[in-house]
mmCIF file of C-alpha atoms in Angstrom:
data_model
loop_
_atom_site.group_PDB
_atom_site.id
_atom_site.type_symbol
_atom_site.label_atom_id
_atom_site.label_comp_id
_atom_site.label_asym_id
_atom_site.label_seq_id
_atom_site.Cartn_x
_atom_site.Cartn_y
_atom_site.Cartn_z
ATOM 1 C CA UNK A 1 24.643 -81.897 6.495
ATOM 2 C CA UNK A 2 24.460 -83.178 10.070
ATOM 3 C CA UNK A 3 21.941 -81.626 12.440
ATOM 4 C CA UNK A 4 19.777 -82.154 15.534
ATOM 5 C CA UNK A 5 16.597 -83.236 13.784
ATOM 6 C CA UNK A 6 13.220 -83.102 15.501
ATOM 7 C CA UNK A 7 10.698 -85.615 14.188
ATOM 8 C CA UNK A 8 8.304 -85.805 17.154
ATOM 9 C CA UNK A 9 7.140 -82.968 19.404
ATOM 10 C CA UNK A 10 8.547 -83.345 22.908
ATOM 11 C CA UNK A 11 10.981 -86.108 21.994
ATOM 12 C CA UNK A 12 14.742 -85.515 21.969
ATOM 13 C CA UNK A 13 16.134 -84.562 18.546
ATOM 14 C CA UNK A 14 18.322 -87.048 16.739
ATOM 15 C CA UNK A 15 21.778 -86.426 15.302
ATOM 16 C CA UNK A 16 21.008 -87.163 11.663
ATOM 17 C CA UNK A 17 21.282 -85.967 8.088
ATOM 18 C CA UNK A 18 19.147 -83.027 7.007
ATOM 19 C CA UNK A 19 18.840 -81.183 3.683
ATOM 20 C CA UNK A 20 21.237 -78.317 3.100
ATOM 21 C CA UNK A 21 19.833 -74.779 3.359
ATOM 22 C CA UNK A 22 20.043 -72.699 0.203
ATOM 23 C CA UNK A 23 20.868 -68.999 0.111
ATOM 24 C CA UNK A 24 18.777 -66.569 -1.931
ATOM 25 C CA UNK A 25 18.397 -62.810 -2.315
ATOM 26 C CA UNK A 26 16.920 -62.427 1.182
ATOM 27 C CA UNK A 27 18.671 -65.194 3.131
ATOM 28 C CA UNK A 28 22.230 -66.299 3.828
ATOM 29 C CA UNK A 29 23.678 -69.616 4.893
ATOM 30 C CA UNK A 30 25.675 -69.434 8.122
ATOM 31 C CA UNK A 31 28.370 -72.033 8.829
ATOM 32 C CA UNK A 32 27.656 -72.595 12.512
ATOM 33 C CA UNK A 33 30.611 -72.547 14.917
ATOM 34 C CA UNK A 34 28.641 -72.667 18.172
ATOM 35 C CA UNK A 35 24.973 -72.713 19.147
ATOM 36 C CA UNK A 36 23.396 -72.071 22.526
ATOM 37 C CA UNK A 37 21.170 -74.601 24.274
ATOM 38 C CA UNK A 38 18.242 -72.709 25.768
ATOM 39 C CA UNK A 39 15.075 -73.476 27.705
ATOM 40 C CA UNK A 40 13.141 -71.798 24.898
ATOM 41 C CA UNK A 41 14.539 -74.328 22.415
ATOM 42 C CA UNK A 42 13.115 -77.206 24.443
ATOM 43 C CA UNK A 43 9.798 -75.418 24.839
ATOM 44 C CA UNK A 44 9.531 -74.805 21.101
ATOM 45 C CA UNK A 45 10.489 -78.410 20.304
ATOM 46 C CA UNK A 46 7.821 -79.686 22.682
ATOM 47 C CA UNK A 47 5.150 -77.557 21.015
ATOM 48 C CA UNK A 48 4.370 -75.695 24.256
ATOM 49 C CA UNK A 49 5.915 -72.322 23.374
ATOM 50 C CA UNK A 50 3.332 -69.625 22.706
ATOM 51 C CA UNK A 51 4.504 -69.038 19.126
ATOM 52 C CA UNK A 52 3.217 -72.503 18.237
ATOM 53 C CA UNK A 53 4.818 -75.843 17.307
ATOM 54 C CA UNK A 54 7.624 -76.062 14.746
ATOM 55 C CA UNK A 55 7.238 -77.877 11.425
ATOM 56 C CA UNK A 56 8.193 -81.545 11.380
ATOM 57 C CA UNK A 57 10.818 -82.573 10.600
ATOM 58 C CA UNK A 58 12.946 -79.562 11.488
ATOM 59 C CA UNK A 59 16.256 -78.641 13.069
ATOM 60 C CA UNK A 60 16.131 -77.499 16.712
ATOM 61 C CA UNK A 61 17.833 -74.318 17.927
ATOM 62 C CA UNK A 62 17.200 -70.606 17.748
ATOM 63 C CA UNK A 63 20.545 -68.834 17.996
ATOM 64 C CA UNK A 64 24.179 -69.310 17.110
ATOM 65 C CA UNK A 65 27.482 -67.844 15.986
ATOM 66 C CA UNK A 66 29.182 -68.639 12.722
ATOM 67 C CA UNK A 67 30.471 -67.325 9.428
ATOM 68 C CA UNK A 68 28.845 -66.334 6.165
ATOM 69 C CA UNK A 69 30.237 -67.308 2.777
ATOM 70 C CA UNK A 70 32.170 -64.032 2.559
ATOM 71 C CA UNK A 71 33.949 -64.719 5.882
ATOM 72 C CA UNK A 72 31.922 -62.359 8.069
ATOM 73 C CA UNK A 73 31.525 -63.552 11.666
ATOM 74 C CA UNK A 74 27.933 -63.154 12.793
ATOM 75 C CA UNK A 75 25.459 -63.950 15.532
ATOM 76 C CA UNK A 76 21.850 -64.771 14.738
ATOM 77 C CA UNK A 77 18.951 -65.127 17.141
ATOM 78 C CA UNK A 78 16.378 -66.257 14.605
ATOM 79 C CA UNK A 79 16.736 -68.800 11.832
ATOM 80 C CA UNK A 80 14.405 -69.643 8.966
ATOM 81 C CA UNK A 81 12.346 -72.808 9.626
ATOM 82 C CA UNK A 82 13.036 -75.643 9.288
ATOM 83 C CA UNK A 83 16.762 -74.753 9.520
ATOM 84 C CA UNK A 84 17.508 -74.215 13.231
ATOM 85 C CA UNK A 85 20.897 -73.427 14.721
ATOM 86 C CA UNK A 86 21.727 -76.926 16.056
ATOM 87 C CA UNK A 87 23.322 -77.907 12.778
ATOM 88 C CA UNK A 88 26.435 -77.555 10.702
ATOM 89 C CA UNK A 89 24.691 -74.830 8.709
ATOM 90 C CA UNK A 90 21.623 -72.662 9.218
ATOM 91 C CA UNK A 91 19.563 -70.260 7.123
ATOM 92 C CA UNK A 92 19.122 -66.675 8.340
ATOM 93 C CA UNK A 93 17.468 -63.559 6.937
ATOM 94 C CA UNK A 94 20.135 -61.114 5.762
ATOM 95 C CA UNK A 95 18.730 -58.314 7.868
ATOM 96 C CA UNK A 96 18.748 -60.362 11.077
ATOM 97 C CA UNK A 97 22.514 -60.766 11.418
ATOM 98 C CA UNK A 98 24.259 -59.238 14.425
ATOM 99 C CA UNK A 99 27.987 -58.859 15.080
ATOM 100 C CA UNK A 100 29.783 -59.893 18.282
ATOM 101 C CA UNK A 101 32.671 -57.956 19.781
ATOM 102 C CA UNK A 102 35.926 -58.587 17.979
ATOM 103 C CA UNK A 103 37.783 -60.076 20.955
ATOM 104 C CA UNK A 104 35.210 -62.591 22.191
ATOM 105 C CA UNK A 105 35.502 -66.266 21.223
ATOM 106 C CA UNK A 106 32.739 -68.104 19.361
ATOM 107 C CA UNK A 107 31.648 -70.258 22.316
ATOM 108 C CA UNK A 108 31.090 -67.400 24.756
ATOM 109 C CA UNK A 109 29.543 -65.291 22.007
ATOM 110 C CA UNK A 110 27.010 -68.070 21.443
ATOM 111 C CA UNK A 111 26.536 -68.708 25.165
ATOM 112 C CA UNK A 112 25.112 -65.231 25.784
ATOM 113 C CA UNK A 113 22.892 -65.137 22.721
ATOM 114 C CA UNK A 114 19.447 -65.890 24.106
ATOM 115 C CA UNK A 115 20.092 -65.986 27.846
ATOM 116 C CA UNK A 116 22.611 -63.177 28.101
ATOM 117 C CA UNK A 117 20.572 -60.929 25.857
ATOM 118 C CA UNK A 118 17.479 -61.666 27.944
ATOM 119 C CA UNK A 119 19.314 -60.461 31.051
ATOM 120 C CA UNK A 120 20.839 -57.376 29.427
ATOM 121 C CA UNK A 121 17.668 -56.268 27.623
ATOM 122 C CA UNK A 122 15.493 -56.894 30.684
ATOM 123 C CA UNK A 123 17.628 -54.449 32.639
ATOM 124 C CA UNK A 124 18.562 -51.860 30.044
ATOM 125 C CA UNK A 125 15.650 -51.816 27.603
ATOM 126 C CA UNK A 126 12.604 -53.085 29.496
ATOM 127 C CA UNK A 127 13.230 -51.978 33.107
ATOM 128 C CA UNK A 128 15.433 -49.029 32.130
ATOM 129 C CA UNK A 129 17.501 -49.475 35.282
ATOM 130 C CA UNK A 130 18.869 -46.195 36.582
ATOM 131 C CA UNK A 131 22.211 -45.532 38.307
ATOM 132 C CA UNK A 132 22.002 -46.254 42.010
ATOM 133 C CA UNK A 133 18.803 -48.338 41.853
ATOM 134 C CA UNK A 134 18.488 -51.667 43.640
ATOM 135 C CA UNK A 135 18.002 -54.859 41.642
ATOM 136 C CA UNK A 136 16.729 -58.265 42.762
ATOM 137 C CA UNK A 137 17.630 -61.171 40.459
ATOM 138 C CA UNK A 138 15.570 -64.328 40.923
ATOM 139 C CA UNK A 139 17.057 -67.585 39.653
ATOM 140 C CA UNK A 140 20.479 -65.971 40.019
ATOM 141 C CA UNK A 141 22.343 -69.284 39.701
ATOM 142 C CA UNK A 142 20.973 -69.862 36.206
ATOM 143 C CA UNK A 143 22.411 -68.687 32.901
ATOM 144 C CA UNK A 144 20.081 -65.672 32.688
ATOM 145 C CA UNK A 145 20.379 -64.809 36.361
ATOM 146 C CA UNK A 146 24.162 -65.002 36.549
ATOM 147 C CA UNK A 147 24.530 -62.552 33.675
ATOM 148 C CA UNK A 148 21.786 -60.331 35.115
ATOM 149 C CA UNK A 149 23.608 -59.974 38.450
ATOM 150 C CA UNK A 150 26.765 -58.834 36.687
ATOM 151 C CA UNK A 151 25.040 -56.741 34.031
ATOM 152 C CA UNK A 152 23.097 -54.871 36.709
ATOM 153 C CA UNK A 153 26.360 -53.632 38.207
ATOM 154 C CA UNK A 154 27.834 -52.838 34.792
ATOM 155 C CA UNK A 155 24.716 -50.769 34.015
ATOM 156 C CA UNK A 156 25.059 -48.788 37.245
ATOM 157 C CA UNK A 157 22.851 -50.510 39.813
ATOM 158 C CA UNK A 158 23.699 -49.430 43.340
ATOM 159 C CA UNK A 159 22.732 -52.648 45.141
ATOM 160 C CA UNK A 160 22.160 -56.138 43.712
ATOM 161 C CA UNK A 161 20.472 -59.051 45.485
ATOM 162 C CA UNK A 162 20.984 -62.563 44.062
ATOM 163 C CA UNK A 163 18.271 -65.072 45.019
ATOM 164 C CA UNK A 164 18.115 -68.800 44.265
ATOM 165 C CA UNK A 165 17.924 -72.204 45.951
ATOM 166 C CA UNK A 166 21.555 -73.363 46.155
ATOM 167 C CA UNK A 167 23.392 -71.274 48.796
ATOM 168 C CA UNK A 168 26.858 -72.556 47.850
ATOM 169 C CA UNK A 169 26.482 -71.463 44.245
ATOM 170 C CA UNK A 170 24.972 -68.163 45.365
ATOM 171 C CA UNK A 171 28.093 -67.415 47.392
ATOM 172 C CA UNK A 172 30.139 -67.375 44.201
ATOM 173 C CA UNK A 173 28.046 -64.472 42.936
ATOM 174 C CA UNK A 174 29.423 -62.216 45.654
ATOM 175 C CA UNK A 175 32.558 -61.994 43.522
ATOM 176 C CA UNK A 176 30.423 -61.186 40.470
ATOM 177 C CA UNK A 177 28.544 -58.161 41.730
ATOM 178 C CA UNK A 178 26.023 -59.476 44.266
ATOM 179 C CA UNK A 179 25.876 -57.241 47.346
ATOM 180 C CA UNK A 180 23.565 -59.667 49.149
ATOM 181 C CA UNK A 181 22.327 -63.197 48.603
ATOM 182 C CA UNK A 182 18.993 -64.749 49.577
ATOM 183 C CA UNK A 183 18.373 -68.492 49.599
ATOM 184 C CA UNK A 184 14.945 -69.462 48.278
ATOM 185 C CA UNK A 185 13.248 -72.050 50.505
ATOM 186 C CA UNK A 186 9.588 -73.149 50.730
ATOM 187 C CA UNK A 187 9.219 -71.688 54.220
ATOM 188 C CA UNK A 188 11.501 -68.675 53.728
ATOM 189 C CA UNK A 189 10.599 -64.989 53.794
ATOM 190 C CA UNK A 190 11.943 -63.586 50.527
ATOM 191 C CA UNK A 191 10.177 -60.245 50.951
ATOM 192 C CA UNK A 192 11.471 -59.820 54.491
ATOM 193 C CA UNK A 193 15.008 -60.802 53.564
ATOM 194 C CA UNK A 194 15.077 -58.367 50.655
ATOM 195 C CA UNK A 195 13.648 -55.502 52.675
ATOM 196 C CA UNK A 196 16.227 -56.186 55.379
ATOM 197 C CA UNK A 197 18.969 -55.909 52.740
ATOM 198 C CA UNK A 198 17.537 -52.832 50.999
ATOM 199 C CA UNK A 199 15.707 -50.326 53.139
ATOM 200 C CA UNK A 200 12.578 -49.278 51.270
ATOM 201 C CA UNK A 201 12.430 -52.252 48.929
ATOM 202 C CA UNK A 202 13.843 -53.132 45.517
ATOM 203 C CA UNK A 203 13.464 -51.018 42.398
ATOM 204 C CA UNK A 204 13.903 -53.671 39.694
ATOM 205 C CA UNK A 205 13.087 -57.395 39.775
ATOM 206 C CA UNK A 206 14.427 -59.744 37.095
ATOM 207 C CA UNK A 207 12.164 -62.799 37.118
ATOM 208 C CA UNK A 208 12.759 -65.972 35.087
ATOM 209 C CA UNK A 209 10.879 -68.037 37.719
ATOM 210 C CA UNK A 210 7.330 -66.725 38.358
ATOM 211 C CA UNK A 211 5.392 -68.820 40.905
ATOM 212 C CA UNK A 212 5.971 -68.280 44.622
ATOM 213 C CA UNK A 213 9.370 -66.509 44.236
ATOM 214 C CA UNK A 214 7.839 -63.838 42.007
ATOM 215 C CA UNK A 215 5.042 -63.237 44.492
ATOM 216 C CA UNK A 216 7.550 -62.867 47.336
ATOM 217 C CA UNK A 217 9.618 -60.475 45.236
ATOM 218 C CA UNK A 218 6.586 -58.289 44.497
ATOM 219 C CA UNK A 219 6.005 -57.913 48.213
ATOM 220 C CA UNK A 220 9.517 -56.494 48.486
ATOM 221 C CA UNK A 221 8.944 -53.914 45.734
ATOM 222 C CA UNK A 222 9.689 -50.253 46.293
ATOM 223 C CA UNK A 223 7.241 -47.601 45.085
ATOM 224 C CA UNK A 224 7.374 -47.530 41.287
ATOM 225 C CA UNK A 225 9.292 -50.813 40.981
ATOM 226 C CA UNK A 226 9.430 -52.763 37.732
ATOM 227 C CA UNK A 227 9.278 -56.567 37.507
ATOM 228 C CA UNK A 228 10.468 -57.977 34.185
ATOM 229 C CA UNK A 229 8.909 -61.395 33.588
ATOM 230 C CA UNK A 230 11.121 -63.741 31.541
ATOM 231 C CA UNK A 231 10.003 -67.300 32.322
ATOM 232 C CA UNK A 232 8.117 -69.711 34.554
ATOM 233 C CA UNK A 233 10.671 -72.182 35.905
ATOM 234 C CA UNK A 234 9.050 -72.133 39.360
ATOM 235 C CA UNK A 235 5.393 -72.130 38.317
ATOM 236 C CA UNK A 236 2.926 -71.134 35.614
ATOM 237 C CA UNK A 237 0.675 -69.031 37.827
ATOM 238 C CA UNK A 238 0.398 -67.027 41.043
ATOM 239 C CA UNK A 239 -2.557 -65.877 43.121
ATOM 240 C CA UNK A 240 -1.893 -62.163 43.025
ATOM 241 C CA UNK A 241 -3.877 -59.820 45.258
ATOM 242 C CA UNK A 242 -4.611 -56.463 43.645
ATOM 243 C CA UNK A 243 -3.170 -54.396 46.532
ATOM 244 C CA UNK A 244 0.238 -56.045 45.995
ATOM 245 C CA UNK A 245 0.431 -54.340 42.611
ATOM 246 C CA UNK A 246 -1.442 -51.169 43.458
ATOM 247 C CA UNK A 247 0.213 -50.325 46.779
ATOM 248 C CA UNK A 248 3.677 -50.225 45.228
ATOM 249 C CA UNK A 249 2.565 -48.796 41.871
ATOM 250 C CA UNK A 250 4.291 -51.894 40.518
ATOM 251 C CA UNK A 251 4.828 -52.357 36.793
ATOM 252 C CA UNK A 252 4.853 -55.978 35.589
ATOM 253 C CA UNK A 253 6.605 -56.092 32.218
ATOM 254 C CA UNK A 254 6.664 -59.167 30.013
ATOM 255 C CA UNK A 255 9.618 -59.633 27.694
ATOM 256 C CA UNK A 256 11.200 -61.956 25.182
ATOM 257 C CA UNK A 257 14.409 -61.152 23.340
ATOM 258 C CA UNK A 258 12.681 -61.032 19.951
ATOM 259 C CA UNK A 259 10.299 -58.323 21.226
ATOM 260 C CA UNK A 260 13.137 -55.798 21.088
ATOM 261 C CA UNK A 261 13.613 -53.968 17.762
ATOM 262 C CA UNK A 262 16.540 -55.156 15.680
ATOM 263 C CA UNK A 263 18.598 -52.010 16.236
ATOM 264 C CA UNK A 264 18.131 -52.393 20.006
ATOM 265 C CA UNK A 265 19.191 -56.052 19.886
ATOM 266 C CA UNK A 266 22.184 -55.249 17.702
ATOM 267 C CA UNK A 267 23.480 -52.551 20.051
ATOM 268 C CA UNK A 268 22.766 -54.650 23.152
ATOM 269 C CA UNK A 269 24.551 -57.717 21.827
ATOM 270 C CA UNK A 270 27.633 -55.742 20.850
ATOM 271 C CA UNK A 271 27.762 -54.004 24.247
ATOM 272 C CA UNK A 272 27.258 -57.276 26.145
ATOM 273 C CA UNK A 273 29.940 -59.173 24.234
ATOM 274 C CA UNK A 274 32.340 -56.243 24.648
ATOM 275 C CA UNK A 275 31.877 -56.399 28.423
ATOM 276 C CA UNK A 276 32.511 -60.151 28.391
ATOM 277 C CA UNK A 277 35.631 -59.722 26.258
ATOM 278 C CA UNK A 278 36.861 -57.074 28.732
ATOM 279 C CA UNK A 279 36.299 -59.431 31.663
ATOM 280 C CA UNK A 280 33.573 -57.289 33.262
ATOM 281 C CA UNK A 281 31.054 -60.148 32.901
ATOM 282 C CA UNK A 282 31.991 -63.813 33.335
ATOM 283 C CA UNK A 283 30.099 -66.679 31.706
ATOM 284 C CA UNK A 284 30.260 -70.313 32.821
ATOM 285 C CA UNK A 285 30.118 -72.497 29.704
ATOM 286 C CA UNK A 286 30.264 -76.204 28.955
ATOM 287 C CA UNK A 287 30.627 -77.267 25.325
ATOM 288 C CA UNK A 288 28.952 -80.405 23.975
ATOM 289 C CA UNK A 289 29.575 -81.865 20.502
ATOM 290 C CA UNK A 290 26.573 -81.650 18.213
ATOM 291 C CA UNK A 291 26.821 -85.409 17.765
ATOM 292 C CA UNK A 292 25.972 -85.755 21.475
ATOM 293 C CA UNK A 293 22.859 -83.575 21.267
ATOM 294 C CA UNK A 294 20.768 -86.124 23.178
ATOM 295 C CA UNK A 295 22.965 -85.612 26.243
ATOM 296 C CA UNK A 296 22.738 -81.834 25.939
ATOM 297 C CA UNK A 297 18.952 -82.117 25.682
ATOM 298 C CA UNK A 298 18.686 -84.188 28.861
ATOM 299 C CA UNK A 299 21.089 -81.955 30.763
ATOM 300 C CA UNK A 300 19.145 -78.850 29.802
ATOM 301 C CA UNK A 301 15.891 -80.449 30.949
ATOM 302 C CA UNK A 302 17.420 -81.100 34.362
ATOM 303 C CA UNK A 303 18.969 -77.665 34.789
ATOM 304 C CA UNK A 304 22.628 -77.938 33.785
ATOM 305 C CA UNK A 305 24.117 -75.438 36.238
ATOM 306 C CA UNK A 306 26.256 -73.905 33.484
ATOM 307 C CA UNK A 307 25.444 -72.639 30.030
ATOM 308 C CA UNK A 308 25.531 -75.421 27.426
ATOM 309 C CA UNK A 309 26.809 -74.703 23.928
ATOM 310 C CA UNK A 310 26.766 -77.154 21.010
ATOM 311 C CA UNK A 311 29.753 -77.213 18.688
ATOM 312 C CA UNK A 312 29.228 -78.752 15.249
#
């Protein structure tokens, strides 16, 4: 079969032949229709992800949508090494299969696999957002952030702040649930801007950035706020004074999609894809042929602006 084959850590995968996966009593072969391109995929392929480097050679990719031999349409967010999702076929544990909503297409169903689930689970499962609470989404122009802004409203948030660097792209989020937007700049006052928008501070912070934006967001936290930490696109570390956490009784909650129990992921994915199929959540997607995986790799490294999905 054809696949995006990784032969060197950190180097772009090559579109090449790879051995076919074989089903057994515990695993099924999925004919991949669409596979998401995620920051986590690049981190794993570079050997820098905290779960450790992948075997070499191996196929890149963690999640995808496709069909099993009996015609069942499925989503999977974990494949069996070395058979990743960026391939014509992948190998998945039978118990790890999830089902998308009936009315969503394969591309959008794949687009919200890792990133959309991260946003939804961060709000619903990890932060346990309550009706009427205020939510600040950092990195709101990204794939995770854009879904998080919309999902916050779907889940009952009373006020949503979208924060990122590009003000023109932020403006578009006003039509997708953002009640206020904040442009992130090196000399800006994120905490002040957020407190001006929400009297008393924000209740929930969705953070795929860390670094200086996360520190500014913590200073805007209301008493008992929860910050869900999803990534480090703006920096690996912050100098965090103890009173910043203690004065607001702030909870800092780490999360990755695979931390959630399978039944939680299954219910979340079905609910999220139902909302997308209904039109309550919009997803910006750009499809790239699997044969052009090198281009998708480079675009993802530079921040593509829209969600990239590979189509075998």
